[in-house]
Amino acid sequence: MNNAVEKYRNDHGLTYAELGRLTGYTRATVLKHCRGELSVAGKAAVRYHALLGIPLTDLCPDLFKEGAENAA
């Protein structure tokens, strides 16, 4: 599985609604992110990273390169 949000959800045994409550997104938005129907854009990637600790490079590798999380 290469979807970082879906992997996090499965690894933590969360429902889409529970993950939505943790992140401030609706269940429908989380579901679309997990299924890849809605891309995890810059702001969403930063929110998932800040609230859940998912690496930015896993969430949106085309925007965030290796080492970007340690950049000043």
Short mmCIF file of N, CA, C and O in Angstrom, two decimals:
data_model
loop_
_atom_site.label_atom_id
_atom_site.label_comp_id
_atom_site.label_asym_id
_atom_site.label_seq_id
_atom_site.Cartn_x
_atom_site.Cartn_y
_atom_site.Cartn_z
N MET A 1 0.86 -1.18 0.00
CA MET A 1 0.00 0.00 0.00
C MET A 1 0.90 1.23 0.00
O MET A 1 1.77 1.36 0.84
N ASN A 2 0.70 2.14 -0.92
CA ASN A 2 1.57 3.30 -0.99
C ASN A 2 0.87 4.61 -0.62
O ASN A 2 1.43 5.66 -0.79
N ASN A 3 -0.33 4.55 -0.08
CA ASN A 3 -1.04 5.73 0.36
C ASN A 3 -0.75 5.92 1.85
O ASN A 3 -1.18 5.14 2.68
N ALA A 4 -0.03 6.98 2.18
CA ALA A 4 0.43 7.20 3.55
C ALA A 4 -0.74 7.42 4.53
O ALA A 4 -0.67 6.97 5.67
N VAL A 5 -1.79 8.09 4.10
CA VAL A 5 -2.93 8.35 4.98
C VAL A 5 -3.67 7.04 5.26
O VAL A 5 -4.02 6.74 6.41
N GLU A 6 -3.91 6.25 4.24
CA GLU A 6 -4.59 4.96 4.42
C GLU A 6 -3.75 4.02 5.27
O GLU A 6 -4.27 3.31 6.13
N LYS A 7 -2.44 4.03 5.08
CA LYS A 7 -1.55 3.19 5.87
C LYS A 7 -1.64 3.60 7.35
O LYS A 7 -1.75 2.76 8.22
N TYR A 8 -1.61 4.89 7.63
CA TYR A 8 -1.72 5.38 9.00
C TYR A 8 -3.05 4.93 9.60
O TYR A 8 -3.10 4.45 10.73
N ARG A 9 -4.12 5.09 8.84
CA ARG A 9 -5.45 4.71 9.33
C ARG A 9 -5.50 3.23 9.69
O ARG A 9 -5.97 2.86 10.77
N ASN A 10 -5.00 2.40 8.80
CA ASN A 10 -4.99 0.95 9.05
C ASN A 10 -4.08 0.59 10.21
O ASN A 10 -4.45 -0.23 11.06
N ASP A 11 -2.89 1.17 10.25
CA ASP A 11 -1.94 0.86 11.32
C ASP A 11 -2.47 1.21 12.70
O ASP A 11 -2.12 0.58 13.69
N HIS A 12 -3.32 2.24 12.77
CA HIS A 12 -3.85 2.69 14.05
C HIS A 12 -5.29 2.23 14.30
O HIS A 12 -5.88 2.61 15.31
N GLY A 13 -5.82 1.46 13.39
CA GLY A 13 -7.17 0.90 13.57
C GLY A 13 -8.26 1.95 13.64
O GLY A 13 -9.22 1.79 14.39
N LEU A 14 -8.13 2.99 12.85
CA LEU A 14 -9.10 4.09 12.87
C LEU A 14 -10.11 3.96 11.74
O LEU A 14 -9.78 3.47 10.66
N THR A 15 -11.30 4.44 11.99
CA THR A 15 -12.28 4.57 10.92
C THR A 15 -12.01 5.87 10.19
O THR A 15 -11.25 6.73 10.66
N TYR A 16 -12.65 6.05 9.04
CA TYR A 16 -12.50 7.31 8.31
C TYR A 16 -13.03 8.47 9.14
O TYR A 16 -12.43 9.55 9.16
N ALA A 17 -14.12 8.26 9.85
CA ALA A 17 -14.70 9.31 10.69
C ALA A 17 -13.76 9.67 11.84
O ALA A 17 -13.59 10.85 12.16
N GLU A 18 -13.15 8.67 12.47
CA GLU A 18 -12.22 8.94 13.56
C GLU A 18 -11.00 9.72 13.07
O GLU A 18 -10.57 10.67 13.73
N LEU A 19 -10.49 9.34 11.93
CA LEU A 19 -9.35 10.06 11.36
C LEU A 19 -9.75 11.49 11.00
O LEU A 19 -8.99 12.43 11.20
N GLY A 20 -10.97 11.64 10.53
CA GLY A 20 -11.48 12.98 10.23
C GLY A 20 -11.55 13.84 11.47
O GLY A 20 -11.17 15.01 11.45
N ARG A 21 -12.03 13.28 12.58
CA ARG A 21 -12.10 14.05 13.83
C ARG A 21 -10.71 14.45 14.31
O ARG A 21 -10.52 15.56 14.83
N LEU A 22 -9.73 13.58 14.12
CA LEU A 22 -8.36 13.90 14.54
C LEU A 22 -7.73 15.02 13.71
O LEU A 22 -6.90 15.77 14.21
N THR A 23 -8.14 15.12 12.46
CA THR A 23 -7.50 16.07 11.55
C THR A 23 -8.35 17.28 11.19
O THR A 23 -7.85 18.22 10.58
N GLY A 24 -9.63 17.26 11.54
CA GLY A 24 -10.50 18.37 11.20
C GLY A 24 -11.10 18.28 9.81
O GLY A 24 -11.70 19.23 9.33
N TYR A 25 -10.90 17.15 9.15
CA TYR A 25 -11.50 16.92 7.84
C TYR A 25 -12.79 16.12 8.00
O TYR A 25 -12.97 15.42 8.99
N THR A 26 -13.65 16.20 7.02
CA THR A 26 -14.86 15.39 7.05
C THR A 26 -14.50 13.94 6.74
O THR A 26 -13.44 13.66 6.15
N ARG A 27 -15.39 13.04 7.10
CA ARG A 27 -15.21 11.63 6.78
C ARG A 27 -15.04 11.45 5.28
O ARG A 27 -14.20 10.70 4.81
N ALA A 28 -15.84 12.17 4.50
CA ALA A 28 -15.80 12.06 3.04
C ALA A 28 -14.45 12.49 2.49
O ALA A 28 -13.91 11.84 1.58
N THR A 29 -13.89 13.56 3.01
CA THR A 29 -12.59 14.03 2.54
C THR A 29 -11.50 13.03 2.87
O THR A 29 -10.65 12.71 2.03
N VAL A 30 -11.52 12.51 4.10
CA VAL A 30 -10.53 11.51 4.50
C VAL A 30 -10.65 10.28 3.61
O VAL A 30 -9.65 9.73 3.14
N LEU A 31 -11.86 9.83 3.37
CA LEU A 31 -12.09 8.68 2.51
C LEU A 31 -11.49 8.91 1.12
O LEU A 31 -10.81 8.04 0.57
N LYS A 32 -11.71 10.09 0.57
CA LYS A 32 -11.16 10.41 -0.75
C LYS A 32 -9.65 10.47 -0.74
O LYS A 32 -9.00 10.04 -1.68
N HIS A 33 -9.07 11.02 0.33
CA HIS A 33 -7.61 11.02 0.45
C HIS A 33 -7.08 9.59 0.53
O HIS A 33 -6.08 9.25 -0.12
N CYS A 34 -7.73 8.75 1.31
CA CYS A 34 -7.28 7.37 1.50
C CYS A 34 -7.41 6.54 0.22
O CYS A 34 -6.58 5.68 -0.05
N ARG A 35 -8.43 6.78 -0.54
CA ARG A 35 -8.64 6.04 -1.79
C ARG A 35 -7.88 6.62 -2.97
O ARG A 35 -7.86 6.04 -4.05
N GLY A 36 -7.29 7.79 -2.78
CA GLY A 36 -6.57 8.43 -3.87
C GLY A 36 -7.47 9.16 -4.84
O GLY A 36 -7.05 9.55 -5.92
N GLU A 37 -8.73 9.36 -4.46
CA GLU A 37 -9.68 10.07 -5.31
C GLU A 37 -9.47 11.57 -5.23
O GLU A 37 -9.91 12.32 -6.09
N LEU A 38 -8.82 12.03 -4.16
CA LEU A 38 -8.50 13.43 -3.94
C LEU A 38 -7.06 13.48 -3.50
O LEU A 38 -6.68 12.82 -2.53
N SER A 39 -6.25 14.20 -4.24
CA SER A 39 -4.83 14.23 -3.90
C SER A 39 -4.62 14.97 -2.59
O SER A 39 -5.38 15.86 -2.22
N VAL A 40 -3.58 14.57 -1.89
CA VAL A 40 -3.20 15.24 -0.66
C VAL A 40 -2.30 16.41 -1.08
O VAL A 40 -1.11 16.23 -1.32
N ALA A 41 -2.91 17.57 -1.19
CA ALA A 41 -2.19 18.77 -1.65
C ALA A 41 -1.33 19.32 -0.52
O ALA A 41 -1.35 18.79 0.60
N GLY A 42 -0.59 20.38 -0.79
CA GLY A 42 0.34 20.96 0.16
C GLY A 42 -0.23 21.20 1.55
O GLY A 42 0.33 20.74 2.55
N LYS A 43 -1.35 21.92 1.65
CA LYS A 43 -1.93 22.23 2.97
C LYS A 43 -2.39 20.97 3.69
O LYS A 43 -2.21 20.84 4.90
N ALA A 44 -3.00 20.06 2.97
CA ALA A 44 -3.47 18.81 3.59
C ALA A 44 -2.28 17.99 4.07
O ALA A 44 -2.32 17.42 5.16
N ALA A 45 -1.22 17.95 3.27
CA ALA A 45 -0.02 17.20 3.67
C ALA A 45 0.57 17.78 4.95
O ALA A 45 0.93 17.03 5.87
N VAL A 46 0.64 19.10 5.02
CA VAL A 46 1.18 19.74 6.21
C VAL A 46 0.30 19.45 7.42
O VAL A 46 0.80 19.20 8.52
N ARG A 47 -1.02 19.45 7.23
CA ARG A 47 -1.93 19.17 8.35
C ARG A 47 -1.77 17.73 8.83
O ARG A 47 -1.66 17.49 10.03
N TYR A 48 -1.74 16.76 7.91
CA TYR A 48 -1.55 15.37 8.30
C TYR A 48 -0.21 15.18 9.00
O TYR A 48 -0.10 14.44 9.97
N HIS A 49 0.81 15.87 8.51
CA HIS A 49 2.13 15.78 9.12
C HIS A 49 2.12 16.36 10.54
O HIS A 49 2.60 15.73 11.48
N ALA A 50 1.57 17.55 10.69
CA ALA A 50 1.57 18.23 11.98
C ALA A 50 0.75 17.49 13.03
O ALA A 50 1.16 17.39 14.19
N LEU A 51 -0.39 16.97 12.64
CA LEU A 51 -1.29 16.34 13.61
C LEU A 51 -1.02 14.86 13.83
O LEU A 51 -1.28 14.34 14.92
N LEU A 52 -0.52 14.18 12.81
CA LEU A 52 -0.36 12.73 12.91
C LEU A 52 1.09 12.27 12.84
O LEU A 52 1.39 11.11 13.12
N GLY A 53 1.97 13.15 12.40
CA GLY A 53 3.38 12.79 12.31
C GLY A 53 3.75 12.00 11.07
O GLY A 53 4.84 11.44 11.00
N ILE A 54 2.87 11.97 10.08
CA ILE A 54 3.19 11.27 8.83
C ILE A 54 4.22 12.12 8.09
O ILE A 54 4.02 13.31 7.89
N PRO A 55 5.34 11.53 7.68
CA PRO A 55 6.37 12.31 6.99
C PRO A 55 5.84 12.97 5.71
O PRO A 55 5.10 12.36 4.94
N LEU A 56 6.23 14.21 5.50
CA LEU A 56 5.81 14.95 4.32
C LEU A 56 6.27 14.25 3.04
O LEU A 56 5.55 14.26 2.04
N THR A 57 7.42 13.63 3.09
CA THR A 57 7.93 12.93 1.90
C THR A 57 7.06 11.74 1.55
O THR A 57 7.01 11.34 0.39
N ASP A 58 6.36 11.15 2.52
CA ASP A 58 5.43 10.05 2.25
C ASP A 58 4.10 10.56 1.74
O ASP A 58 3.45 9.93 0.91
N LEU A 59 3.67 11.69 2.26
CA LEU A 59 2.37 12.25 1.90
C LEU A 59 2.35 12.86 0.51
O LEU A 59 1.39 12.69 -0.23
N CYS A 60 3.38 13.57 0.18
CA CYS A 60 3.39 14.33 -1.07
C CYS A 60 4.83 14.43 -1.59
O CYS A 60 5.43 15.51 -1.56
N PRO A 61 5.37 13.32 -2.07
CA PRO A 61 6.79 13.30 -2.46
C PRO A 61 7.14 14.24 -3.60
O PRO A 61 8.29 14.68 -3.71
N ASP A 62 6.17 14.61 -4.44
CA ASP A 62 6.47 15.53 -5.53
C ASP A 62 6.68 16.96 -5.04
O ASP A 62 7.35 17.75 -5.68
N LEU A 63 6.12 17.30 -3.87
CA LEU A 63 6.30 18.63 -3.31
C LEU A 63 7.39 18.68 -2.25
O LEU A 63 8.05 19.70 -2.07
N PHE A 64 7.56 17.60 -1.52
CA PHE A 64 8.50 17.57 -0.41
C PHE A 64 9.56 16.51 -0.67
O PHE A 64 9.27 15.33 -0.75
N LYS A 65 10.77 16.95 -0.79
CA LYS A 65 11.90 16.07 -1.08
C LYS A 65 12.49 15.55 0.23
O LYS A 65 12.29 16.11 1.29
N GLU A 66 13.28 14.48 0.14
CA GLU A 66 14.00 13.95 1.30
C GLU A 66 14.78 15.07 1.98
O GLU A 66 15.42 15.87 1.31
N GLY A 67 14.72 15.13 3.30
CA GLY A 67 15.46 16.13 4.05
C GLY A 67 14.71 17.43 4.23
O GLY A 67 15.14 18.28 4.98
N ALA A 68 13.55 17.58 3.58
CA ALA A 68 12.81 18.84 3.66
C ALA A 68 12.27 19.10 5.07
O ALA A 68 12.13 20.23 5.48
N GLU A 69 12.00 18.03 5.83
CA GLU A 69 11.45 18.20 7.17
C GLU A 69 12.47 18.80 8.12
O GLU A 69 12.12 19.37 9.14
N ASN A 70 13.75 18.69 7.80
CA ASN A 70 14.79 19.23 8.66
C ASN A 70 15.30 20.57 8.17
O ASN A 70 16.16 21.16 8.79
N ALA A 71 14.76 21.06 7.08
CA ALA A 71 15.21 22.34 6.53
C ALA A 71 14.69 23.50 7.38
O ALA A 71 13.61 23.42 7.96
N ALA A 72 15.45 24.54 7.43
CA ALA A 72 15.04 25.70 8.23
C ALA A 72 14.14 26.60 7.43
O ALA A 72 14.07 26.63 6.27
#
